[in-house]
mmCIF file of N, CA, C and O in Angstrom:
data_model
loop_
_atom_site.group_PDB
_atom_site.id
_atom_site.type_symbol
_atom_site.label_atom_id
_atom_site.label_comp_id
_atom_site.label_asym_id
_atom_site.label_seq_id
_atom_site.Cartn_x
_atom_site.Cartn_y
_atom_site.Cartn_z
ATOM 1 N N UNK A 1 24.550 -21.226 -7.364
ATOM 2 C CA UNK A 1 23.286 -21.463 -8.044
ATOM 3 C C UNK A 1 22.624 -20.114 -8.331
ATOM 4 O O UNK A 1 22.850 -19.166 -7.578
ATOM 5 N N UNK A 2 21.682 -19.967 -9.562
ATOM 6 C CA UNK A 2 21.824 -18.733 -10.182
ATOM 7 C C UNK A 2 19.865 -18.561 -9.521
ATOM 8 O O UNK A 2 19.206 -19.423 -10.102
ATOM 9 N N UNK A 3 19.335 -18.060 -8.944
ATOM 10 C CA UNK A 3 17.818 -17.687 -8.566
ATOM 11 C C UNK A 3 17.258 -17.147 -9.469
ATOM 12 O O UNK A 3 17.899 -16.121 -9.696
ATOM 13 N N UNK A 4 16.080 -17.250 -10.416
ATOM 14 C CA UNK A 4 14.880 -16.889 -11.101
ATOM 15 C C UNK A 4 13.753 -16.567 -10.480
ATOM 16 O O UNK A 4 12.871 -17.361 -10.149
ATOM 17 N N UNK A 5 13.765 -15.131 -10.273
ATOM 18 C CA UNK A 5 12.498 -15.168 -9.736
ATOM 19 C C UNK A 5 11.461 -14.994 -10.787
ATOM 20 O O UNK A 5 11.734 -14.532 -11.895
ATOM 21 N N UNK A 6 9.977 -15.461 -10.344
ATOM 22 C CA UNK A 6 8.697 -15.973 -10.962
ATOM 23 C C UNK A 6 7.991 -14.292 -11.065
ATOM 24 O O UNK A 6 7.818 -13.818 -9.943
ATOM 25 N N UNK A 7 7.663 -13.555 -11.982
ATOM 26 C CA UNK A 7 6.958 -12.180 -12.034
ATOM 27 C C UNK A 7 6.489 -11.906 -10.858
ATOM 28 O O UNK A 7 6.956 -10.940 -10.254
ATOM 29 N N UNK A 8 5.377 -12.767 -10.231
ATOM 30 C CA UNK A 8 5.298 -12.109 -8.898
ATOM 31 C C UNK A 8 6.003 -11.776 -7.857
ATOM 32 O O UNK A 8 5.625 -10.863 -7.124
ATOM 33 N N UNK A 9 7.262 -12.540 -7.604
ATOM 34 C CA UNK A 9 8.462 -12.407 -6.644
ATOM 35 C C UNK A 9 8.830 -11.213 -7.204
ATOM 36 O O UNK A 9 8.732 -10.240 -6.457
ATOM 37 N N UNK A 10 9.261 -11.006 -8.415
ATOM 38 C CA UNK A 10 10.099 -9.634 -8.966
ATOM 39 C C UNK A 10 9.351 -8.453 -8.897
ATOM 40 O O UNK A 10 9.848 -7.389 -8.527
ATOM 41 N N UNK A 11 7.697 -8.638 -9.373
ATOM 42 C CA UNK A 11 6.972 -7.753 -8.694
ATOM 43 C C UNK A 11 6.605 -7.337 -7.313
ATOM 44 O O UNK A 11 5.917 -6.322 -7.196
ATOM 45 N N UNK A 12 7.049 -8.117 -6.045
ATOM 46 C CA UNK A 12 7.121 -8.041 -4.728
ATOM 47 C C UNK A 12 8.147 -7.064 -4.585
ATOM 48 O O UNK A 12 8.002 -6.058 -3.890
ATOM 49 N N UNK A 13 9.342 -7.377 -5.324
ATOM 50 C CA UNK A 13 10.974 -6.920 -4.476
ATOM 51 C C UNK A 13 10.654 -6.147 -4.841
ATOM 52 O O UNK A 13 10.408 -5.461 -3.850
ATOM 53 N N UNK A 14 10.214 -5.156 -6.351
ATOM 54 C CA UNK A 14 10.122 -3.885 -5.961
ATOM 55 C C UNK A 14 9.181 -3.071 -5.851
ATOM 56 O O UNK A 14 9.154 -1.921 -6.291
ATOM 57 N N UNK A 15 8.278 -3.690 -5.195
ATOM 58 C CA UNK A 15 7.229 -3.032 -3.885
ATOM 59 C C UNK A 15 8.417 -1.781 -3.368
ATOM 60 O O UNK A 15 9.621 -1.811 -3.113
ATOM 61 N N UNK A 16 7.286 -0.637 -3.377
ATOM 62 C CA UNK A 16 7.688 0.027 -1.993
ATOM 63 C C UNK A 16 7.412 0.056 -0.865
ATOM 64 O O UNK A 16 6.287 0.547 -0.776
ATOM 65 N N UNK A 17 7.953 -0.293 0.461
ATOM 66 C CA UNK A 17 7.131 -0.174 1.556
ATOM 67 C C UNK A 17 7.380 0.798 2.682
ATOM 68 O O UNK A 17 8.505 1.157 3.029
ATOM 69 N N UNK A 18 6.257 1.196 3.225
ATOM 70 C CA UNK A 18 6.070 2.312 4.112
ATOM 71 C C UNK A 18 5.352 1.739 5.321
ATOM 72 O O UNK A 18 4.325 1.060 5.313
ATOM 73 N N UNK A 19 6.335 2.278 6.736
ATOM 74 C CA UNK A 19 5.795 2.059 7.617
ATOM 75 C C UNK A 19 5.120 3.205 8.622
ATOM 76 O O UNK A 19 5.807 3.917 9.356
ATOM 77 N N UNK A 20 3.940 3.259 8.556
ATOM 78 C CA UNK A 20 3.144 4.050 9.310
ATOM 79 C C UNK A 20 2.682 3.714 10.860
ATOM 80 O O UNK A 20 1.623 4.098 11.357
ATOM 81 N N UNK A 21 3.592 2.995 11.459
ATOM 82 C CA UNK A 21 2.555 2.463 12.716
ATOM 83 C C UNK A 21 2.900 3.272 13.766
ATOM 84 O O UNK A 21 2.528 2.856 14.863
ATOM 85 N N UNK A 22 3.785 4.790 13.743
ATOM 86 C CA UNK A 22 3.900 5.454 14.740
ATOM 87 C C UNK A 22 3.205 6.692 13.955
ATOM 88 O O UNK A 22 3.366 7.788 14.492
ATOM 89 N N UNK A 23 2.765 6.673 13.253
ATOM 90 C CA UNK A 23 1.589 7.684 12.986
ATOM 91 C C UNK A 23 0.152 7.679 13.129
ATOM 92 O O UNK A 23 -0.555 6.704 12.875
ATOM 93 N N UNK A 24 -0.236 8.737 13.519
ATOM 94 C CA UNK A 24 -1.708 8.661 13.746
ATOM 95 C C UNK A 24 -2.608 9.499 12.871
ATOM 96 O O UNK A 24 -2.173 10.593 12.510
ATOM 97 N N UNK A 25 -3.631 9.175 12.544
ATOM 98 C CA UNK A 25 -4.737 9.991 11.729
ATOM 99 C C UNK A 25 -4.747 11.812 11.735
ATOM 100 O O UNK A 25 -4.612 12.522 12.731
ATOM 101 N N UNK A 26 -4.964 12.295 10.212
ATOM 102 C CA UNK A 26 -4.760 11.789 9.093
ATOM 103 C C UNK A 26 -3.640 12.035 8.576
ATOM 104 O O UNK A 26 -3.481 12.471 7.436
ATOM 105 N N UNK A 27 -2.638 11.737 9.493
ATOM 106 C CA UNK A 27 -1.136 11.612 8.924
ATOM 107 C C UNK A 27 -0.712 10.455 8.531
ATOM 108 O O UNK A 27 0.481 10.295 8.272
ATOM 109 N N UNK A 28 -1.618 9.453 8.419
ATOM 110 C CA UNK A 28 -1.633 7.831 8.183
ATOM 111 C C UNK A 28 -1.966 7.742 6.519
ATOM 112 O O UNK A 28 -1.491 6.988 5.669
ATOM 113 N N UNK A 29 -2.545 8.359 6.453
ATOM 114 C CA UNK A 29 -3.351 8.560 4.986
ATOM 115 C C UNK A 29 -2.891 9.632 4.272
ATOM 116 O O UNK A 29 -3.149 9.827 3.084
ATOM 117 N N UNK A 30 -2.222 10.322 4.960
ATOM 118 C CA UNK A 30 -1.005 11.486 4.157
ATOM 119 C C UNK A 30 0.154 11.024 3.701
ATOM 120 O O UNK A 30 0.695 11.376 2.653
ATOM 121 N N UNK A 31 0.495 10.347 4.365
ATOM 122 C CA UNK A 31 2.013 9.534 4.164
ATOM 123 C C UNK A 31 1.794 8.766 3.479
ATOM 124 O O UNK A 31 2.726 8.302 2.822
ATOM 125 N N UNK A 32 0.226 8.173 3.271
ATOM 126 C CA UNK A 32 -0.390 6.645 2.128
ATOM 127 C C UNK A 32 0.246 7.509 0.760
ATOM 128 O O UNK A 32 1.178 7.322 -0.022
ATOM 129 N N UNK A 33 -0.879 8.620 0.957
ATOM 130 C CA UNK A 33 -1.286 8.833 -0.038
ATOM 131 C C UNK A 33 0.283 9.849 -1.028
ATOM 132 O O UNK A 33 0.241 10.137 -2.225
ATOM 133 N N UNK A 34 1.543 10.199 -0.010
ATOM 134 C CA UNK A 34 2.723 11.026 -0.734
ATOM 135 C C UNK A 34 3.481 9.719 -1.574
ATOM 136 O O UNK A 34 4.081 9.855 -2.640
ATOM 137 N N UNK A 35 3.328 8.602 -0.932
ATOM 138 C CA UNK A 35 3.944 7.466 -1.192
ATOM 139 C C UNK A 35 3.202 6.890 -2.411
ATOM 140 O O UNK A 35 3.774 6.243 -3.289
ATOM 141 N N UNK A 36 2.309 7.081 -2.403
ATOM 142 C CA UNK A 36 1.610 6.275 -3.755
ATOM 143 C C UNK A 36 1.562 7.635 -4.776
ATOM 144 O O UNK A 36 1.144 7.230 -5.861
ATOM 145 N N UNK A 37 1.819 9.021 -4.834
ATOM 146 C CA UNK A 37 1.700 9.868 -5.768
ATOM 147 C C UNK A 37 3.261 9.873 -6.287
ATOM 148 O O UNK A 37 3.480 10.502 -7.321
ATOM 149 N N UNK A 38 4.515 9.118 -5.545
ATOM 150 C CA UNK A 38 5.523 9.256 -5.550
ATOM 151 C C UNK A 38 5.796 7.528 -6.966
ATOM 152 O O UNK A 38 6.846 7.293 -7.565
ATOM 153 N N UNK A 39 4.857 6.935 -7.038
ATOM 154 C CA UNK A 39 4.956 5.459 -7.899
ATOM 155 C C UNK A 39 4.370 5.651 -8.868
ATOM 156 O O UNK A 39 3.437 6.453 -8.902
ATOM 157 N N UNK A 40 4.886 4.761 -10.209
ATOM 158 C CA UNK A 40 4.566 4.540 -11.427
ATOM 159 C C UNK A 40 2.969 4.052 -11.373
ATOM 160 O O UNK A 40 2.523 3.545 -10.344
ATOM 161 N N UNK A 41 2.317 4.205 -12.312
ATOM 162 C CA UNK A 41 0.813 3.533 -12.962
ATOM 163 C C UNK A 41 1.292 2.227 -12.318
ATOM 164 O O UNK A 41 2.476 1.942 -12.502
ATOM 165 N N UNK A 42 0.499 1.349 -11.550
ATOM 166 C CA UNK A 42 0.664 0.157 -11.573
ATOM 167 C C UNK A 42 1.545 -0.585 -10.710
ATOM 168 O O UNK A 42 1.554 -1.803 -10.532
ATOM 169 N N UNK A 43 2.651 0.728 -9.940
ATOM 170 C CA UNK A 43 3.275 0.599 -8.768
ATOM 171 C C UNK A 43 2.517 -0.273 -7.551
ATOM 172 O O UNK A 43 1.333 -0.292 -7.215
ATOM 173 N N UNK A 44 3.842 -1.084 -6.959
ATOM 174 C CA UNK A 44 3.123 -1.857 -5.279
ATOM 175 C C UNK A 44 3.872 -0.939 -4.617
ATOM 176 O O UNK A 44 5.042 -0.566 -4.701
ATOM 177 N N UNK A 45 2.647 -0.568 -3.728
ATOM 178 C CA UNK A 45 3.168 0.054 -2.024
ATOM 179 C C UNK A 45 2.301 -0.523 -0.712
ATOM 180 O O UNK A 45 1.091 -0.537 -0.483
ATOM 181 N N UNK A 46 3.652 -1.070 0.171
ATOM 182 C CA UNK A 46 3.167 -2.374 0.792
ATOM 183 C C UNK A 46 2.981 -1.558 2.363
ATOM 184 O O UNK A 46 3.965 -1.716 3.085
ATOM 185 N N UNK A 47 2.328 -1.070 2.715
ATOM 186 C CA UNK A 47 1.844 -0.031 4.375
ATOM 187 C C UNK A 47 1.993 -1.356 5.177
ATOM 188 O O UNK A 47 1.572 -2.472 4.874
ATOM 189 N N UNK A 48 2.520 -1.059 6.003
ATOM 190 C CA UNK A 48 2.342 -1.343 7.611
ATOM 191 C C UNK A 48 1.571 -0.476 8.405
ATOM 192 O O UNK A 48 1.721 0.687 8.031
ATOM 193 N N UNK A 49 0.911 -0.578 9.224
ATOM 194 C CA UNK A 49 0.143 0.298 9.804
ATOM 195 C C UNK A 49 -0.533 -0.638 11.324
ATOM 196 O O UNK A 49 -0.716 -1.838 11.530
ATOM 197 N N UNK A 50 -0.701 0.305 11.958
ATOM 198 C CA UNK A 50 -1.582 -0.818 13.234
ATOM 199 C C UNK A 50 -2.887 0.349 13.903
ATOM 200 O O UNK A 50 -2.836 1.575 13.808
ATOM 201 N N UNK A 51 -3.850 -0.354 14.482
ATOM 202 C CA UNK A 51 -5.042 0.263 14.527
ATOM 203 C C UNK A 51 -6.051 0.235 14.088
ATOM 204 O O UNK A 51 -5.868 0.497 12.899
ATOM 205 N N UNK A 52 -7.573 0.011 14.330
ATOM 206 C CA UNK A 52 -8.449 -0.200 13.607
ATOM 207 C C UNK A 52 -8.927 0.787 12.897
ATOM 208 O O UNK A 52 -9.776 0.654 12.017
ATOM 209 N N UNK A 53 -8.231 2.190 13.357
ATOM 210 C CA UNK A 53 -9.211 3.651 12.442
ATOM 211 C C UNK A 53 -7.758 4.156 11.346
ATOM 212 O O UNK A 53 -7.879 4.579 10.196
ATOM 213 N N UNK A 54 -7.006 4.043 11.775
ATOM 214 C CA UNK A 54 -5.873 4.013 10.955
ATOM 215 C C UNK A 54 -6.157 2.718 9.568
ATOM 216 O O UNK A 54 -6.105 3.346 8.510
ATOM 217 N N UNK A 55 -6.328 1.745 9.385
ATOM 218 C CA UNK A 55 -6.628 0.780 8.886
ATOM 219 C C UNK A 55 -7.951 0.224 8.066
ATOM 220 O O UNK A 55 -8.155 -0.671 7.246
ATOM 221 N N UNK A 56 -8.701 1.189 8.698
ATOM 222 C CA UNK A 56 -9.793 1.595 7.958
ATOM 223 C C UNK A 56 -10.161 3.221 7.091
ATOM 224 O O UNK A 56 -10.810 3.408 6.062
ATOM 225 N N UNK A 57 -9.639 3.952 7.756
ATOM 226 C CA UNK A 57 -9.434 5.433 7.037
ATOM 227 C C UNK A 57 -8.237 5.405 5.800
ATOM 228 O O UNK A 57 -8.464 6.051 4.777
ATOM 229 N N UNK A 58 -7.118 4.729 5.917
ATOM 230 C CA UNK A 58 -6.196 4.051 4.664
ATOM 231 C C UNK A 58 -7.177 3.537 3.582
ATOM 232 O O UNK A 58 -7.517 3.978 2.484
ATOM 233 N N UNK A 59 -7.503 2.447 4.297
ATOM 234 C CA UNK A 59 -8.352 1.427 3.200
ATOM 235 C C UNK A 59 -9.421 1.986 2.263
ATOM 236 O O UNK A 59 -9.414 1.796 1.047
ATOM 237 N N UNK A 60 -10.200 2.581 2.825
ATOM 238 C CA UNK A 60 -11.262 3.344 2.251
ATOM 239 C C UNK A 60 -10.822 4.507 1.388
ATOM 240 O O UNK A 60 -11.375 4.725 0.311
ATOM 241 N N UNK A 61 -9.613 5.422 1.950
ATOM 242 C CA UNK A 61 -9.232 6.269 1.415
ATOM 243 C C UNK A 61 -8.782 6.261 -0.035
ATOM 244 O O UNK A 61 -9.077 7.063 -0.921
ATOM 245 N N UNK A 62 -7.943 5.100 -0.095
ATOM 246 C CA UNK A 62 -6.703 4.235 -1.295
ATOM 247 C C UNK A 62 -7.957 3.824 -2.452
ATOM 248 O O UNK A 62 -8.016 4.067 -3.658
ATOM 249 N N UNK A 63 -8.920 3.099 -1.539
ATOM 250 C CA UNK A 63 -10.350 2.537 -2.676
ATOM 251 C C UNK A 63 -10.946 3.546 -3.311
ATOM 252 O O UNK A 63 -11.313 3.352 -4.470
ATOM 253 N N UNK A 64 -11.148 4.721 -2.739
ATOM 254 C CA UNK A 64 -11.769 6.084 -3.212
ATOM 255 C C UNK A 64 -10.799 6.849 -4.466
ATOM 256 O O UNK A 64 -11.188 7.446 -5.470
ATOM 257 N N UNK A 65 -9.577 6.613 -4.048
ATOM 258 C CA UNK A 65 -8.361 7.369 -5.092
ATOM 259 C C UNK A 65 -8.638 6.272 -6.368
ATOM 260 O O UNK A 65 -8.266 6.675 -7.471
ATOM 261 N N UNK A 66 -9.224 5.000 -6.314
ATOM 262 C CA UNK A 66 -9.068 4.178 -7.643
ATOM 263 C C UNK A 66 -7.673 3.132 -7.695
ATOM 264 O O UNK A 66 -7.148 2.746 -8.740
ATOM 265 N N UNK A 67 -7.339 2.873 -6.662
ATOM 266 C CA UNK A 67 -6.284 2.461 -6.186
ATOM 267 C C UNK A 67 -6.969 1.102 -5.588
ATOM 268 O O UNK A 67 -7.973 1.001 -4.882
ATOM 269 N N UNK A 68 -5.862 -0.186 -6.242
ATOM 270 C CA UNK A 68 -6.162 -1.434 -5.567
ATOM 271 C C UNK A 68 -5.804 -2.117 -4.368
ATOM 272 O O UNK A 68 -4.602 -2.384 -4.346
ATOM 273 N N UNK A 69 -6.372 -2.450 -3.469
ATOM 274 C CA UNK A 69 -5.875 -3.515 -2.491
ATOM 275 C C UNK A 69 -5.843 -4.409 -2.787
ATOM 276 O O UNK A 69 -6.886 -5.062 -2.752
ATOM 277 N N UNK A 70 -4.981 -4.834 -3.128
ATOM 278 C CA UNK A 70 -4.305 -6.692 -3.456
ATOM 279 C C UNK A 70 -4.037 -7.651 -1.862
ATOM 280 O O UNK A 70 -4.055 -8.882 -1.854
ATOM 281 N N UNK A 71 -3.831 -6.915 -0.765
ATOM 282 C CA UNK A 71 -3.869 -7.773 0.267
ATOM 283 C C UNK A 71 -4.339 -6.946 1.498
ATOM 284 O O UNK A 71 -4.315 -5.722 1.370
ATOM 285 N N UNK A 72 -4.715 -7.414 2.540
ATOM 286 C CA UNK A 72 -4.649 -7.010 3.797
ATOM 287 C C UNK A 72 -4.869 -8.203 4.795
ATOM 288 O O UNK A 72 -5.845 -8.900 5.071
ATOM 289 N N UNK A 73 -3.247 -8.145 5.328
ATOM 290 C CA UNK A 73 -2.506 -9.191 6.013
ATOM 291 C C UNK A 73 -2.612 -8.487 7.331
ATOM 292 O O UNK A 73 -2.253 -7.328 7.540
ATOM 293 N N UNK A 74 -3.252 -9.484 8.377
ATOM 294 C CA UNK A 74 -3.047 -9.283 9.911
ATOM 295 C C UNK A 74 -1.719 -9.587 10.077
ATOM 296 O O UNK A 74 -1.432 -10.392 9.191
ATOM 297 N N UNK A 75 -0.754 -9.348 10.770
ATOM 298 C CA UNK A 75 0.397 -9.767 11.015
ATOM 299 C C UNK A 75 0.469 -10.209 13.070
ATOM 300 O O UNK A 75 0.142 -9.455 13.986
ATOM 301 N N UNK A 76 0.766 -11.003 13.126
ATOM 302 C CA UNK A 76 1.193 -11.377 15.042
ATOM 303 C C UNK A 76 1.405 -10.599 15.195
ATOM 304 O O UNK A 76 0.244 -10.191 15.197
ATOM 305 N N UNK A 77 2.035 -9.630 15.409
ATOM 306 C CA UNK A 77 2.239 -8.372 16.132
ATOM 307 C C UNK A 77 0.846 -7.507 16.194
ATOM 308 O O UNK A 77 1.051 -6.364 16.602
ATOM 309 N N UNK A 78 -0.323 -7.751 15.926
ATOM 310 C CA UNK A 78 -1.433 -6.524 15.814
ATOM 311 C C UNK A 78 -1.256 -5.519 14.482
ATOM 312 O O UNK A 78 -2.090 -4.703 14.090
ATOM 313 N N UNK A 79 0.142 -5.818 13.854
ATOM 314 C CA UNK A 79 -0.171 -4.332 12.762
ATOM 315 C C UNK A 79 -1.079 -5.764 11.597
ATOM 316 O O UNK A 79 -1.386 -6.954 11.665
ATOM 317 N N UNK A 80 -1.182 -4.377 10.451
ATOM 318 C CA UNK A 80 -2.090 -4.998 9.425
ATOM 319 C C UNK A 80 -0.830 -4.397 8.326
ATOM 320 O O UNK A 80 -0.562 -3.209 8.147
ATOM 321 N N UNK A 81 -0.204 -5.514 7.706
ATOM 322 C CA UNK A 81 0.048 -4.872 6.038
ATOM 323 C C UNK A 81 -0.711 -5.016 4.752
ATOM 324 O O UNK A 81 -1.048 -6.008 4.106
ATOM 325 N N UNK A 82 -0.885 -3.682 4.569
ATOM 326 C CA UNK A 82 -1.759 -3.725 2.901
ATOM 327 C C UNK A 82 -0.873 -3.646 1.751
ATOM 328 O O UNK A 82 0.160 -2.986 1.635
ATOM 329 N N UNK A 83 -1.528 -4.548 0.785
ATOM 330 C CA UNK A 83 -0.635 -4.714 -0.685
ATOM 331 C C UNK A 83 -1.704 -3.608 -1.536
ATOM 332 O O UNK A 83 -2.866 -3.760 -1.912
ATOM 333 N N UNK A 84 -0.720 -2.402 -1.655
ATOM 334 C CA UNK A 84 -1.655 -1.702 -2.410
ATOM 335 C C UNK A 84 -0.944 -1.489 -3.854
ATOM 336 O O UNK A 84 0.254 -1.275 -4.037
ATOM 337 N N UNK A 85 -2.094 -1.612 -4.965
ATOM 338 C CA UNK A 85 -1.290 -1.483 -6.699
ATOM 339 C C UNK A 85 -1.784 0.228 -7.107
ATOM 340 O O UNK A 85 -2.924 0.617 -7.366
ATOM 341 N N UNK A 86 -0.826 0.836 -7.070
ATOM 342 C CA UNK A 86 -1.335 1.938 -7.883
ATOM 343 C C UNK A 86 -2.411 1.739 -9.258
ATOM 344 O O UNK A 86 -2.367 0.752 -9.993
ATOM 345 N N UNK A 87 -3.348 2.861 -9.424
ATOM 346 C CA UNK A 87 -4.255 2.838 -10.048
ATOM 347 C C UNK A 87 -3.470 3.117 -11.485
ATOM 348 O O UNK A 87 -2.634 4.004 -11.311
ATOM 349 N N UNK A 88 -3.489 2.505 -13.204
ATOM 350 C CA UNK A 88 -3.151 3.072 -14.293
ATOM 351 C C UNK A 88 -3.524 4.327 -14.548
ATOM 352 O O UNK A 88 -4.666 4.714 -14.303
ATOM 353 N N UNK A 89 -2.342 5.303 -15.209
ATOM 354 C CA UNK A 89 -3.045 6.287 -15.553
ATOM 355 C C UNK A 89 -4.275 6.508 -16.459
ATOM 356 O O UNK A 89 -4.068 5.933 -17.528
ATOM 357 N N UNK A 90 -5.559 7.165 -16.437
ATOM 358 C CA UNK A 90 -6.116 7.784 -17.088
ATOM 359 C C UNK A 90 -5.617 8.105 -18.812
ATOM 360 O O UNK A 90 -4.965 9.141 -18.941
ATOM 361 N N UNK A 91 -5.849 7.391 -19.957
ATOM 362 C CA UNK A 91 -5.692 7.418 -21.473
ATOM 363 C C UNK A 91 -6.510 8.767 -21.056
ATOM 364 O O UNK A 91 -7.393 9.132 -20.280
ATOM 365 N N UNK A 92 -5.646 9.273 -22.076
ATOM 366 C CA UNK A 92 -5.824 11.249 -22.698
ATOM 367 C C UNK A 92 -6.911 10.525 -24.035
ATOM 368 O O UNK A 92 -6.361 9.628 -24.674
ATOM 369 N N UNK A 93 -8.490 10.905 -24.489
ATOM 370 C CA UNK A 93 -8.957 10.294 -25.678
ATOM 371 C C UNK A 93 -9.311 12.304 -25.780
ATOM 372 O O UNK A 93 -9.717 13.174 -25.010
ATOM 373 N N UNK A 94 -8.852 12.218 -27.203
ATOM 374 C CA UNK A 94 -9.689 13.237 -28.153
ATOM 375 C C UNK A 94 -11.206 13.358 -27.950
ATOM 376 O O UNK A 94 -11.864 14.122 -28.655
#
């Protein structure tokens, strides 16, 4: 049987994801931020991360760059994964 995935599934799989939960501040938000300068306009990069200052210094950080959070999932284990969309580039206007 042949699988179709639905745009959002195909936009999931190629998410990038990065796991930060043995890093600590602000190497949490360094590694956010090499990983999301490393993706297309419009790129998903899906963080794992655990910690409440880790998780909040990300979050805030990513919102400040112009960069979307599409999710932030508690996970059973204590970490938090964020669905983050890279921001479009900036149109060059005359």
């Amino acid at each position: 049987m042949n699988e179709t995935l639905i745009p959002e599934q195909e936009e999931a799989a190629s998410a990038v994801v990065l796991d930060i939960t043995e890093e600590k501040c602000p190497m949490t938000f360094v590694r956010t931020r090499l990983a999301l300068d490393g993706l297309p306009s419009g790129g998903l990069l899906v963080v794992r991360l655990v910690g409440e200052e880790p998780h909040r210094n990300v979050s805030r950080s990513v919102r400040a760059l112009g960069h979307i959070i599409l999710a932030d999932t508690p996970q059973p284990d204590g970490s938090v994964v964020l669905t983050i969309r890279k921001k479009e580039a900036a149109s060059a206007s005359a």
